[in-house]
Every structure is written in structure tokens, then in C-alpha cells.
């Protein structure tokens, strides 16, 4: 929620309103006003030097009229005709903190020009409006605050109607000096006439549809202040026209002021007549900010006579007289109804989405622009006119700033990466030193178990892929070979595997063919070996008659087959007898 303070003043009083804005809901927390005494001496309040004193210049005490509320306290005779001390007293009396301050400007504070420009994009409008005002205005000086509002055109083909609002540097300095003397600084400066448009822009006041076309009918919003009346024509969701004129309230509100009624009626009719020309839908509705809603007027003469008779009877019975404000609205509504115009009186504090946490003020229409300025601060909205933050041409992107930001973030990233990697590097160095210690310890352990490992690996190398122990086969072959001297083995070697079967090559010399037959039968009798050999070959020299060579193929067999061929002495000394399967 955003808490905002809206302030304005005129020739009669200084006003403030504190509101809490949350999305589309506004809660009025406090309001107050202090009248400007009429008996003050005439002094040049235009001089900025009169507002240099930050404490103000109130010589006498602040007195509160017992017949009025505390927010309507009266200041007794300040030293000069200056709203700064009265504003400071008003805010101090109501304990206003340092909230963002919104200032409503009178029509006389600004210079307004109405322009008609060709259709173009919004980005091109600020420069074109400024150039057009420089050419047409006799008082505008380049560099002065200038803002503009695009109005709703009668015919889109005729171009863009634009209202430009500017303020002189001298007046802007005076307003800032007044607020500075009250210990404040403005966040926004907006016209009262454009501030009341926020009631329609925020859908607090809804338009009525036309029965024939179905489009929204235009209507006139009227805000009557103590010395200024603001009129705003709202059409198709945009402001179509704005007018302001000076007026004064009667000194006494005990009766109806005919001059005030006739002046307001005449200006309303004049405004409606001027702006109804060439519009497809006539303006037949006037929304007036006020305190009371008027009662239903009689539809015809008979009802009027009947109402008059009832009224005379009530007066005879001693009933209370009608409220002066209600009388005024009654008469104005009657005058407008004769012109087929409907008058709708709305209380600015009692509209939908607006709640008041305090007593309602008299003449609430005085505070309508203050409520409108706070409504203009809604999220995703921009005030129609803000002389402190006017519309400007979009600036081209600042690539230097983008590159600077890029290099800045890149430098920050590199510094962060270096710092993070430095910590990671330190952790890795610590881990490396620990791993080196562990490696040295494992190296010593490996050196101690290497002999055993070599023995185990040697034994593992004597086992083929089918699980046959080569040494066992070699031993079994030597046990099956006949004994010397009839046979001499000249070579016996392992020749690798053939499809998972160990292959041995053997060569030797024999004295007779019977020895070769014994050799062959001793290996193949149990079908655990198969022999591929060309057979014995005769020898011409030496004491042996023949020589032979053969390949011995072994197959996997149970341990009992090895055990069966072992000599008895070896079987006796065996630590573990193999299982007999």
C-alpha cells in the first residue's frame, strides 16, 4: 500500500488529504483545511524571498473553533498573505509525516494552449508539441516545464487535438519555495481540471451506453471549488475538453445564491452547446461533485403541484427547512432538466472503491481534485499532466552504459570466479597432499605383498580359460610316459590353448615300436588326452631305432583322475585328498 499526501490552496483556504492507495482501492485516512484570513495585509506573495524561512512566520497562536471539526481549525492573523505558514501549521497540527506530496495547481498558475497536430506516433509528439508552443505562444520560453494531453477528437481524420500546459520558472520557483518553507517537497504537480478526470479513468464514475449506437455517451464532470470551477468532458474513455472559470461562493450559505446558480448554469449550457457540435452523441449528463444527492423531481406539472402541496403541509406542521446545498442542487437540476440534461450529484468520498476512515467534510467537492491526484498514482498508470515529470521523447539506448555494465558484471564475475577457484585450488592441494601420503603408504604395502602376489599371479598364469591347471596336466603327462632307458624325451612344452583345450608338444627317441605303443596307450586309455602324431620315424644312427613327435590335447576332468595316477608315496604325503567324483 502507498500512502500519499495531496495538497492545494486558493484565495480562501489551504487543504490537504492523506490517502492509502492499494491497486484500485483508496482509503482516506485524514483530511483538513485552514482558511486564509481575509483581513491580512496585501503583500507581494509572488516574491520567492518571502518563503526562505523554513519555520514560517506565524506570530499568533492557532485557535480552533469549537463549532467546527479539528480539521477545520482557523489560524489567527499570520504576519503576511502567504500560504506557506498556514500549510505548515495545518500539516503540523494533523501530525503529517514525510509522505510523498502531490500538489494541485490552479488554472491561473499555468498557461494552457490548445493545438491541432497531424496524426503521428507518441514518440514524436513531445518535440512537435514543444516546437508548436514555441511558435504560437508569446510567453513560453524554451526550457520551461511543458506537458501535454492528447484529447479525444470529434473526427479522427481531422488530426490530434492536444492541450499543452506550461508553467513559468518564476512561478515554479515560488511554489517550491512555499513547500520548502512548510518543510515539504513536491513529487507531482497536476492541474485540478485533469485530476478530476481520474474518477472516470479509474471507473469510479461510469459512463452510460447509448441505446441506439451502444457506444459510451459523453458526460461532463464538474468540480466547484471556493474560487474556481473546473469542467471536464469525458468521451470514449478519454478527456475531450477542459474548461475552468473563476467564481466565488456566497458569504452566507443560509439561502440559495441566485448569482452563483445562474453563473454555473450558464457556463454549463455554454460548455455543452460548444462541445456538442459535430458530435454523434449529444451531451445530456452532468456529474457534479457535492455533499447531498438531490431527491427525485416531479415528472410533470401535476406531480409538481402535488409535491408543493405536501411541502406546504410539512411546513405548516413545523418540519425542518430544506438543506441549502440540496436546494441548490434541486434548482440546478430543474434548470438542466428543462434542457433535457440529467444532473447527477456524487460524493467524492462515497464512490465505489473509496472508503473514508474519518468524518466526512462539509463541501466535499473541494477535496475532489486531491482524491483524483492520489488515484492517478495507481500502478501501471501515469498522471494525465505532471509538470515535474512531463512527457519526453524516448532517448536512444545508451550503448556505452550497456558495455560498461557488461564489463562491470564481467569483472565482478571474474573476481568472484578467481576467489571461488582459489578456495577450490587450496582444497585440491590439501587433497593432493593427503593422496600423496596415501599413495606412499600403499606403495610400501604393495612392496611388502609383491612376492606373494607374484607367486599367485604365476599360479594364475598356469590356468587356462577353461579352468584346467597346466601344471597338473604336465605332471599327469610325465606320469603316463614309460620310463627310461627305452624312451628318452628330447622336448616337452606347453603350446597354448586350442578352443579351451591345453596343447602340449612332445618329441623323443625310442628303442622299439612297442615303447611308442605304450606311450600312446598310457595317454589315451581313459580318453582324457588325444594325440596327433605322424608316428615313429626310423633312425640310422645311434642306439635308438626310431624317433617321434606328437601334439597332446587335454580336456577338463575331475580331480580323481589326477589322484588315480599319482604314485602311492605321493598319495600318502598329500595334505588334502581330492574328492572322488
XYZ file of C-alpha atoms in Angstrom:
581
model
C 0.000 0.000 0.000
C 1.149 3.548 -0.851
C 0.408 6.428 1.500
C 0.240 9.787 -0.312
C -0.390 13.367 0.794
C -2.284 15.698 -1.590
C -2.264 19.485 -1.015
C -3.730 22.583 -2.676
C -4.771 26.131 -1.774
C -6.705 29.055 -3.178
C -7.671 32.548 -2.053
C -9.871 31.244 0.741
C -8.183 28.213 2.341
C -5.385 25.638 2.381
C -6.391 21.954 2.148
C -4.750 18.555 2.494
C -5.862 14.932 2.180
C -3.952 11.800 3.243
C -4.849 8.615 1.415
C -3.764 4.986 1.361
C -3.739 3.655 -2.206
C -3.814 -0.088 -2.895
C -4.345 -1.083 -6.540
C -7.821 0.304 -7.328
C -8.853 0.985 -3.717
C -8.322 4.277 -1.895
C -8.710 4.744 1.861
C -8.964 8.360 3.023
C -7.153 8.498 6.362
C -7.187 12.228 7.149
C -8.298 15.487 5.617
C -8.147 19.047 6.819
C -8.265 22.694 5.852
C -7.335 26.073 7.293
C -8.942 29.272 5.977
C -6.822 32.187 4.865
C -7.987 35.221 6.894
C -9.438 37.996 4.760
C -8.129 40.778 6.967
C -4.496 40.070 6.076
C -2.497 42.965 4.689
C -1.846 42.938 0.946
C 1.739 41.933 0.243
C 3.587 40.679 -2.784
C 3.374 36.934 -2.303
C 4.998 36.407 -5.681
C 8.470 37.177 -4.247
C 10.342 33.915 -3.585
C 12.304 35.558 -0.788
C 9.138 35.593 1.331
C 9.382 31.773 1.665
C 13.004 31.397 2.656
C 12.237 30.961 6.366
C 11.804 27.188 6.850
C 9.928 27.688 10.103
C 7.290 30.041 8.624
C 6.220 33.332 10.161
C 3.111 32.767 12.256
C 3.206 35.278 15.067
C -0.040 34.395 16.801
C -1.341 31.082 18.094
C -3.564 28.669 16.182
C -7.123 28.684 17.512
C -9.730 26.006 16.856
C -13.354 26.995 16.547
C -15.425 24.808 18.827
C -18.258 24.747 16.327
C -16.008 23.175 13.664
C -14.065 19.980 13.477
C -10.416 19.887 14.393
C -9.513 19.585 10.717
C -11.275 22.935 10.070
C -9.125 24.874 12.557
C -8.705 28.629 11.957
C -5.382 30.441 12.002
C -5.464 33.828 13.654
C -3.757 36.557 11.650
C -0.368 35.450 10.319
C 2.169 38.074 9.509
C 1.712 38.061 5.716
C -0.558 36.786 2.965
C 1.465 33.614 2.429
C 0.092 30.030 2.319
C 3.416 28.564 3.500
C 2.957 29.193 7.265
C -0.699 28.161 7.089
C 0.230 24.940 5.246
C 2.985 24.226 7.727
C 0.655 24.790 10.659
C -2.041 22.616 9.088
C 0.315 19.694 8.475
C 1.982 20.010 11.862
C -1.369 20.201 13.621
C -2.518 16.964 11.946
C 0.874 15.255 12.531
C 1.580 14.576 8.886
C 4.784 12.613 8.405
C 7.166 12.760 5.473
C 4.764 11.294 2.917
C 5.159 11.891 -0.855
C 3.398 15.188 -1.563
C 1.158 15.848 -4.582
C 0.324 19.492 -5.373
C -2.803 20.574 -7.271
C -2.364 23.698 -9.384
C -4.952 26.348 -10.191
C -5.719 27.306 -13.755
C -4.076 30.698 -13.115
C -0.758 29.028 -12.193
C -0.272 27.679 -15.716
C -0.576 28.629 -19.353
C -2.792 26.362 -21.449
C -2.837 26.159 -25.227
C -4.994 24.017 -27.477
C -3.263 22.692 -30.591
C -4.329 20.617 -33.559
C -1.499 18.431 -34.878
C -1.404 15.736 -37.568
C -1.656 12.089 -36.577
C 1.717 10.697 -35.561
C 3.373 8.321 -33.118
C 3.597 9.134 -29.418
C 7.399 9.231 -29.566
C 7.274 12.177 -31.998
C 4.686 14.221 -30.118
C 6.882 15.777 -27.339
C 9.195 17.588 -29.750
C 6.404 18.619 -32.097
C 4.235 19.985 -29.266
C 7.164 21.936 -27.838
C 8.029 23.432 -31.236
C 4.401 24.355 -31.883
C 4.075 26.054 -28.486
C 7.329 27.959 -29.068
C 5.935 29.241 -32.346
C 2.403 30.123 -31.172
C 2.904 31.246 -27.559
C 4.075 34.762 -26.784
C 5.079 33.932 -23.189
C 6.546 30.442 -23.315
C 10.339 30.296 -23.083
C 12.293 27.250 -24.103
C 13.337 25.233 -21.070
C 10.183 25.882 -19.027
C 8.292 22.783 -17.815
C 5.795 21.761 -20.502
C 3.444 18.801 -20.533
C 0.576 17.935 -22.851
C -2.557 15.832 -23.064
C -3.959 14.230 -26.216
C -7.718 14.866 -26.225
C -10.442 12.703 -27.723
C -11.047 14.061 -31.266
C -14.513 14.596 -32.707
C -13.324 13.212 -36.041
C -10.094 11.141 -36.177
C -9.426 12.342 -39.725
C -9.034 15.932 -38.575
C -5.822 15.233 -36.625
C -4.955 15.182 -32.939
C -6.402 17.818 -30.595
C -3.803 18.471 -27.907
C -3.850 20.568 -24.770
C -0.421 21.847 -23.705
C 0.203 23.017 -20.129
C 3.266 25.026 -19.134
C 4.411 26.910 -16.064
C 6.942 29.715 -15.824
C 10.180 29.181 -13.998
C 9.358 32.035 -11.641
C 6.018 30.503 -10.613
C 7.589 27.061 -10.292
C 10.277 28.517 -8.037
C 7.599 30.256 -5.945
C 5.640 27.028 -5.475
C 8.771 25.144 -4.484
C 9.690 27.923 -2.041
C 6.226 27.740 -0.465
C 6.530 23.986 0.003
C 10.126 24.318 1.214
C 9.025 26.858 3.834
C 6.484 24.277 5.003
C 9.251 21.641 5.148
C 7.972 19.718 2.099
C 8.945 18.844 -1.439
C 6.532 18.050 -4.271
C 6.573 14.704 -6.020
C 3.995 15.758 -8.627
C 2.267 18.953 -9.799
C -1.018 18.458 -11.639
C -3.936 20.644 -12.693
C -7.179 20.351 -10.756
C -9.076 20.040 -14.025
C -7.085 16.984 -15.141
C -7.064 15.484 -11.645
C -10.851 15.099 -11.607
C -10.563 13.051 -14.813
C -9.114 10.215 -12.687
C -12.602 9.478 -11.342
C -13.663 8.480 -14.857
C -10.318 6.924 -15.828
C -10.379 4.666 -12.743
C -14.070 3.747 -13.328
C -15.248 5.415 -10.120
C -17.731 7.305 -12.330
C -19.019 5.041 -15.093
C -20.325 6.243 -18.477
C -23.796 5.294 -19.699
C -24.295 3.429 -23.003
C -26.268 4.950 -25.843
C -29.433 2.981 -26.592
C -29.118 3.480 -30.357
C -25.403 3.062 -31.090
C -24.393 1.092 -27.992
C -21.334 3.323 -27.532
C -20.480 5.173 -24.339
C -22.234 8.512 -24.073
C -20.090 11.576 -23.287
C -20.714 13.325 -19.973
C -19.498 16.463 -18.237
C -17.699 16.302 -14.857
C -17.996 19.486 -12.763
C -15.887 20.320 -9.714
C -16.904 23.514 -7.916
C -14.208 24.967 -5.666
C -14.272 28.064 -3.460
C -12.962 30.342 -6.218
C -12.665 28.124 -9.314
C -14.967 25.799 -11.215
C -13.414 23.051 -13.356
C -15.294 21.317 -16.148
C -14.064 18.221 -17.970
C -15.793 16.470 -20.842
C -15.225 12.709 -20.866
C -15.838 10.851 -24.119
C -14.904 7.303 -25.237
C -12.523 6.721 -22.319
C -10.513 9.945 -22.806
C -10.745 13.614 -21.861
C -12.295 15.520 -24.776
C -12.306 19.090 -23.431
C -11.388 21.080 -20.301
C -12.565 24.450 -19.044
C -12.019 26.470 -15.876
C -13.522 29.756 -14.760
C -13.330 31.867 -11.627
C -16.234 32.114 -9.191
C -16.855 32.953 -5.545
C -19.126 31.302 -3.035
C -21.683 33.449 -1.212
C -20.626 34.803 2.162
C -23.574 33.108 3.801
C -24.973 29.730 2.882
C -28.260 30.274 4.726
C -30.082 30.716 1.427
C -29.656 29.999 -2.263
C -27.302 32.334 -4.100
C -29.027 33.192 -7.387
C -25.907 34.693 -8.947
C -23.902 31.528 -8.265
C -26.707 29.328 -9.617
C -27.200 31.413 -12.756
C -23.460 31.645 -13.423
C -22.907 27.904 -13.062
C -25.990 27.095 -15.155
C -24.952 29.499 -17.897
C -21.420 28.079 -18.067
C -22.725 24.516 -18.173
C -25.105 25.279 -21.015
C -22.398 27.199 -22.872
C -19.920 24.346 -22.488
C -22.389 21.667 -23.542
C -23.530 23.717 -26.516
C -19.985 24.369 -27.737
C -18.735 20.808 -27.421
C -21.922 19.127 -28.669
C -21.353 20.473 -32.162
C -20.486 17.738 -34.683
C -20.613 15.025 -32.028
C -22.616 11.917 -32.970
C -23.981 11.564 -29.439
C -25.356 14.597 -27.560
C -24.125 15.528 -24.080
C -27.124 15.015 -21.806
C -25.478 14.112 -18.493
C -23.684 16.306 -15.945
C -21.855 14.776 -12.963
C -21.392 17.311 -10.165
C -19.303 16.692 -7.051
C -21.335 17.610 -3.989
C -22.441 16.757 -0.494
C -26.033 15.589 -0.957
C -27.773 13.705 -3.712
C -30.885 15.531 -4.950
C -34.223 13.887 -4.406
C -36.351 12.884 -7.375
C -38.002 15.853 -9.069
C -41.655 15.622 -10.232
C -42.053 14.318 -13.748
C -44.954 16.630 -14.726
C -46.915 19.633 -13.560
C -49.460 17.586 -11.650
C -46.724 15.869 -9.593
C -45.085 19.250 -9.046
C -48.330 20.753 -7.673
C -48.802 17.668 -5.506
C -45.240 17.946 -4.194
C -45.817 21.661 -3.496
C -48.954 20.866 -1.538
C -47.135 18.219 0.503
C -44.319 20.664 1.158
C -46.729 23.356 2.384
C -48.341 20.819 4.700
C -44.946 19.843 6.100
C -44.047 23.496 6.672
C -47.354 24.043 8.452
C -46.565 21.109 10.716
C -43.234 22.728 11.671
C -40.911 20.450 9.705
C -37.255 21.450 9.256
C -36.404 23.592 6.209
C -34.604 22.030 3.263
C -30.759 21.907 3.271
C -29.278 24.901 1.314
C -26.995 22.574 -0.685
C -29.919 20.315 -1.519
C -31.928 23.366 -2.524
C -29.149 24.492 -4.824
C -28.900 21.040 -6.458
C -32.681 20.942 -6.784
C -32.841 24.231 -8.618
C -29.866 23.403 -10.832
C -31.340 20.013 -11.684
C -34.647 21.618 -12.561
C -32.969 24.134 -14.860
C -30.921 21.439 -16.587
C -33.895 19.136 -16.940
C -35.677 21.817 -18.926
C -32.788 21.477 -21.398
C -33.135 17.652 -21.346
C -29.922 17.287 -19.345
C -29.642 14.972 -16.338
C -27.819 16.167 -13.232
C -26.060 13.559 -11.085
C -24.555 14.698 -7.768
C -21.855 12.371 -6.410
C -19.986 12.477 -3.120
C -16.259 12.004 -3.905
C -15.704 10.206 -0.579
C -18.543 7.704 -1.105
C -17.808 6.343 -4.584
C -17.092 2.666 -5.179
C -13.536 1.763 -4.212
C -13.139 4.821 -1.962
C -13.553 4.500 1.804
C -13.223 7.204 4.441
C -11.845 6.338 7.895
C -12.801 9.732 9.274
C -15.784 12.073 9.379
C -16.865 13.428 6.017
C -16.146 17.118 5.406
C -18.606 19.842 4.504
C -18.476 20.859 0.833
C -16.583 17.678 -0.144
C -16.231 18.901 -3.742
C -13.239 20.957 -2.543
C -11.287 17.718 -1.978
C -12.230 16.018 -5.262
C -9.004 17.115 -7.092
C -6.917 15.846 -4.154
C -8.587 12.431 -4.353
C -8.095 12.425 -8.125
C -4.360 13.144 -7.808
C -3.933 10.154 -5.487
C -5.957 7.920 -7.846
C -3.580 8.942 -10.654
C -0.745 7.179 -8.808
C -2.243 3.758 -9.444
C 0.070 1.005 -10.628
C 0.774 0.966 -14.372
C -0.809 4.415 -14.745
C 0.648 7.849 -15.379
C -0.968 11.181 -14.437
C -2.543 12.996 -17.367
C -0.492 16.114 -16.579
C 2.616 16.258 -14.394
C 4.734 19.389 -14.779
C 7.553 17.886 -12.712
C 7.783 14.819 -14.964
C 6.451 15.843 -18.402
C 6.252 13.663 -21.479
C 9.614 13.385 -23.185
C 10.891 11.897 -26.400
C 12.259 8.393 -25.789
C 16.013 8.536 -25.553
C 18.105 6.175 -27.695
C 19.705 3.332 -25.800
C 22.986 4.214 -24.147
C 25.261 1.508 -25.501
C 28.213 2.848 -23.548
C 26.294 2.308 -20.358
C 25.368 -1.185 -21.533
C 29.007 -2.031 -22.296
C 30.102 -0.505 -19.005
C 27.531 -2.573 -17.145
C 28.609 -5.651 -19.114
C 32.287 -5.151 -18.293
C 31.446 -4.323 -14.700
C 29.465 -7.523 -14.229
C 32.131 -9.452 -16.144
C 34.823 -8.062 -13.831
C 32.704 -8.934 -10.792
C 32.203 -12.420 -12.195
C 35.921 -12.882 -12.819
C 36.799 -11.673 -9.322
C 34.174 -13.987 -7.851
C 35.407 -16.873 -10.015
C 39.019 -16.224 -9.028
C 38.084 -16.150 -5.359
C 35.961 -19.300 -5.670
C 38.633 -21.122 -7.725
C 41.303 -20.069 -5.254
C 39.414 -21.810 -2.485
C 38.842 -24.831 -4.717
C 42.567 -24.897 -5.595
C 43.545 -24.786 -1.937
C 41.152 -27.646 -1.194
C 42.547 -29.637 -4.116
C 46.134 -29.041 -2.957
C 45.210 -30.280 0.509
C 43.525 -33.299 -1.052
C 46.585 -33.961 -3.271
C 48.913 -33.925 -0.262
C 46.641 -36.381 1.510
C 46.525 -38.584 -1.599
C 50.318 -38.490 -1.857
C 50.594 -39.693 1.729
C 48.071 -42.406 0.997
C 49.937 -43.362 -2.197
C 53.240 -43.679 -0.355
C 51.566 -45.806 2.288
C 50.025 -48.050 -0.379
C 53.357 -48.271 -2.227
C 55.003 -49.592 0.913
C 52.175 -52.041 1.385
C 52.467 -53.205 -2.262
C 56.214 -53.746 -1.859
C 55.539 -55.930 1.151
C 52.971 -58.132 -0.617
C 54.596 -58.169 -4.078
C 56.399 -61.587 -3.606
C 53.145 -63.261 -2.631
C 51.398 -61.517 -5.473
C 53.959 -62.778 -7.946
C 53.511 -66.295 -6.681
C 49.752 -66.039 -7.009
C 49.999 -64.471 -10.441
C 52.377 -67.211 -11.525
C 49.925 -69.819 -10.423
C 47.085 -67.973 -12.121
C 49.037 -67.879 -15.374
C 49.175 -71.740 -15.323
C 45.402 -71.917 -15.533
C 43.776 -71.689 -18.937
C 40.416 -70.114 -19.715
C 38.562 -73.412 -19.199
C 39.898 -73.734 -15.671
C 42.422 -76.536 -16.455
C 45.614 -76.334 -14.416
C 48.515 -76.612 -16.865
C 50.991 -77.854 -14.245
C 48.594 -80.607 -13.217
C 48.271 -81.728 -16.840
C 52.024 -81.568 -17.336
C 52.590 -83.679 -14.217
C 49.918 -86.155 -15.313
C 51.577 -86.486 -18.748
C 55.011 -87.195 -17.199
C 53.477 -89.876 -15.000
C 51.964 -91.654 -18.026
C 55.149 -91.681 -20.126
C 57.108 -95.023 -19.996
C 60.337 -94.963 -18.021
C 63.813 -94.747 -19.497
C 66.059 -96.159 -20.897
C 63.638 -97.404 -23.559
C 62.382 -93.845 -24.158
C 64.161 -90.505 -23.953
C 62.139 -87.254 -24.056
C 64.005 -84.631 -26.013
C 61.276 -81.912 -25.734
C 58.118 -81.400 -23.708
C 56.472 -77.916 -23.780
C 53.116 -76.143 -23.409
C 51.924 -74.864 -26.770
C 48.858 -72.793 -25.738
C 45.132 -73.393 -25.994
C 43.028 -74.625 -28.842
C 39.330 -73.891 -28.219
C 39.868 -74.053 -24.475
C 41.961 -77.273 -24.574
C 45.615 -77.152 -23.441
C 48.022 -78.358 -26.148
C 51.458 -79.849 -25.369
C 54.109 -80.745 -27.859
C 56.402 -83.699 -27.170
C 59.294 -85.306 -29.034
C 61.609 -88.166 -28.140
C 63.566 -91.286 -29.123
C 62.570 -94.939 -28.572
C 64.407 -98.239 -28.871
C 61.436 -100.195 -30.271
C 57.936 -99.611 -31.642
C 56.424 -101.290 -28.576
C 57.586 -98.373 -26.438
C 55.677 -95.929 -28.652
C 52.581 -98.117 -28.325
C 52.924 -97.988 -24.523
C 53.299 -94.234 -24.698
C 50.191 -93.877 -26.854
C 48.026 -96.209 -24.762
C 49.182 -94.715 -21.478
C 47.839 -91.302 -22.538
C 44.649 -92.259 -24.331
C 43.298 -95.185 -22.369
C 40.899 -93.028 -20.288
C 40.103 -90.660 -23.143
C 41.436 -87.644 -21.180
C 44.024 -86.992 -23.900
C 44.056 -87.095 -27.635
C 47.304 -87.420 -29.652
C 48.026 -86.140 -33.106
C 51.291 -87.594 -34.433
C 52.758 -88.810 -37.748
C 54.063 -91.836 -35.875
C 57.598 -93.174 -35.208
C 60.292 -92.383 -37.758
C 63.347 -94.707 -38.126
C 66.840 -93.534 -37.155
C 70.001 -94.625 -38.962
C 72.461 -93.532 -36.345
C 72.736 -94.012 -32.607
C 71.464 -96.665 -30.231
C 67.745 -95.738 -30.747
C 65.867 -97.237 -33.641
C 63.113 -94.606 -34.011
C 62.115 -91.031 -33.071
C 58.659 -89.461 -32.815
C 56.881 -86.114 -32.270
C 53.265 -85.523 -31.242
C 50.679 -82.945 -30.059
C 48.818 -83.839 -26.896
C 45.358 -82.293 -26.401
C 43.950 -82.302 -22.826
C 40.345 -81.983 -21.653
C 38.879 -80.935 -18.327
C 38.340 -83.823 -15.948
C 37.628 -84.476 -12.247
C 40.335 -84.296 -9.612
C 40.018 -88.030 -9.037
C 41.600 -88.667 -12.441
C 44.796 -86.902 -11.317
C 44.693 -88.664 -7.958
C 44.424 -92.090 -9.605
C 47.761 -91.806 -11.428
C 49.740 -90.462 -8.514
C 52.371 -92.776 -7.075
C 51.497 -94.271 -3.699
C 54.239 -92.364 -1.915
C 52.861 -89.064 -3.218
C 49.302 -90.025 -2.313
C 50.425 -90.658 1.256
C 52.093 -87.307 1.718
C 49.252 -85.309 0.131
C 47.837 -82.716 2.572
C 44.371 -82.876 1.134
C 42.976 -85.759 -0.809
C 40.964 -84.687 -3.828
C 37.277 -85.505 -3.863
C 36.357 -88.614 -5.758
C 33.514 -87.971 -8.075
